[in-house]
Coordinates of C-alpha atoms in Angstrom, one line a residue:
M1 CA -78.5 -48.1 -110.1
V2 CA -79.8 -46.3 -107.9
Q3 CA -83.4 -48.9 -107.4
R4 CA -80.4 -51.9 -107.2
M5 CA -78.8 -49.6 -104.4
D6 CA -82.6 -49.4 -102.6
D7 CA -83.2 -53.1 -103.3
H8 CA -80.1 -53.3 -101.2
L9 CA -81.1 -51.2 -98.5
F10 CA -84.8 -52.5 -98.6
F11 CA -83.3 -56.4 -97.7
L12 CA -80.8 -55.1 -95.3
R13 CA -84.1 -53.3 -93.6
L14 CA -85.7 -56.6 -93.1
L15 CA -83.0 -58.6 -92.3
V16 CA -82.1 -56.4 -89.6
V17 CA -85.7 -56.0 -88.2
L18 CA -86.2 -60.0 -88.2
L19 CA -83.3 -60.7 -86.7
L20 CA -84.3 -58.3 -83.6
F21 CA -88.1 -59.6 -83.4
A22 CA -86.4 -62.7 -83.0
L23 CA -84.0 -61.6 -80.6
G24 CA -87.2 -60.4 -79.2
I25 CA -88.7 -63.2 -78.9
M26 CA -86.3 -64.9 -77.2
L27 CA -85.9 -62.9 -74.5
A28 CA -89.5 -62.7 -73.6
M29 CA -89.4 -66.7 -73.2
V30 CA -86.5 -66.3 -71.2
Y31 CA -87.8 -63.0 -68.8
L32 CA -91.7 -63.2 -69.2
P33 CA -92.0 -66.6 -67.6
S34 CA -90.1 -64.5 -64.2
I35 CA -93.0 -61.7 -64.2
P36 CA -95.8 -62.9 -61.8
I37 CA -98.7 -60.8 -63.3
V38 CA -97.9 -62.6 -66.8
G39 CA -100.1 -65.3 -67.6
D40 CA -102.5 -64.4 -64.6
L41 CA -104.6 -61.3 -65.5
P42 CA -108.3 -61.8 -65.2
G43 CA -109.3 -62.6 -68.6
D44 CA -106.9 -65.4 -69.0
V45 CA -108.4 -68.8 -69.8
E46 CA -107.2 -72.1 -68.2
V47 CA -108.8 -75.0 -68.5
D48 CA -107.8 -78.6 -67.1
L49 CA -110.0 -81.2 -67.4
P50 CA -108.9 -84.9 -67.4
G51 CA -106.9 -85.4 -70.7
L52 CA -106.9 -82.1 -71.5
S53 CA -105.0 -78.9 -70.3
L54 CA -105.7 -75.5 -71.9
Y55 CA -104.7 -72.0 -71.5
V56 CA -105.5 -69.3 -73.9
P57 CA -104.4 -65.5 -72.5
F58 CA -106.6 -63.1 -73.9
T59 CA -105.6 -60.6 -71.5
T60 CA -102.1 -61.4 -71.9
S61 CA -102.2 -61.1 -75.4
L62 CA -104.3 -57.9 -75.4
L63 CA -102.0 -55.9 -73.4
L64 CA -98.7 -57.4 -75.3
S65 CA -100.2 -56.2 -78.3
I66 CA -101.0 -52.7 -77.7
L67 CA -97.7 -52.5 -76.1
L68 CA -96.1 -53.4 -79.5
T69 CA -98.2 -51.3 -80.6
I70 CA -96.8 -48.6 -79.4
V71 CA -93.5 -49.7 -79.8
V72 CA -93.6 -49.5 -83.4
Y73 CA -96.0 -46.4 -83.6
L74 CA -93.3 -45.1 -81.5
I75 CA -90.1 -46.0 -84.0
K76 CA -91.8 -45.0 -87.1
R77 CA -91.9 -41.8 -85.2
V78 CA -88.2 -41.3 -85.0
S79 CA -87.1 -42.9 -87.5
K80 CA -89.1 -40.2 -89.7
K81 CA -86.7 -37.2 -88.4

């Protein structure tokens, strides 16, 4: 009986995390283009050739990864208390 309750709680937590992740993606798509520094950092590669346009945001991806790592760390630390 306890195992089934744990399974339901795990599924509920997973669902909440996925919904929050989707909400975060949607908010980022709306608000990040209006922030002028995002996507215009040194290290972001932009190639414009005839018939080809390529944009690879290396630095922006690195900064977002660090930021998300810190957020996940803080959430885990707070949830343990």
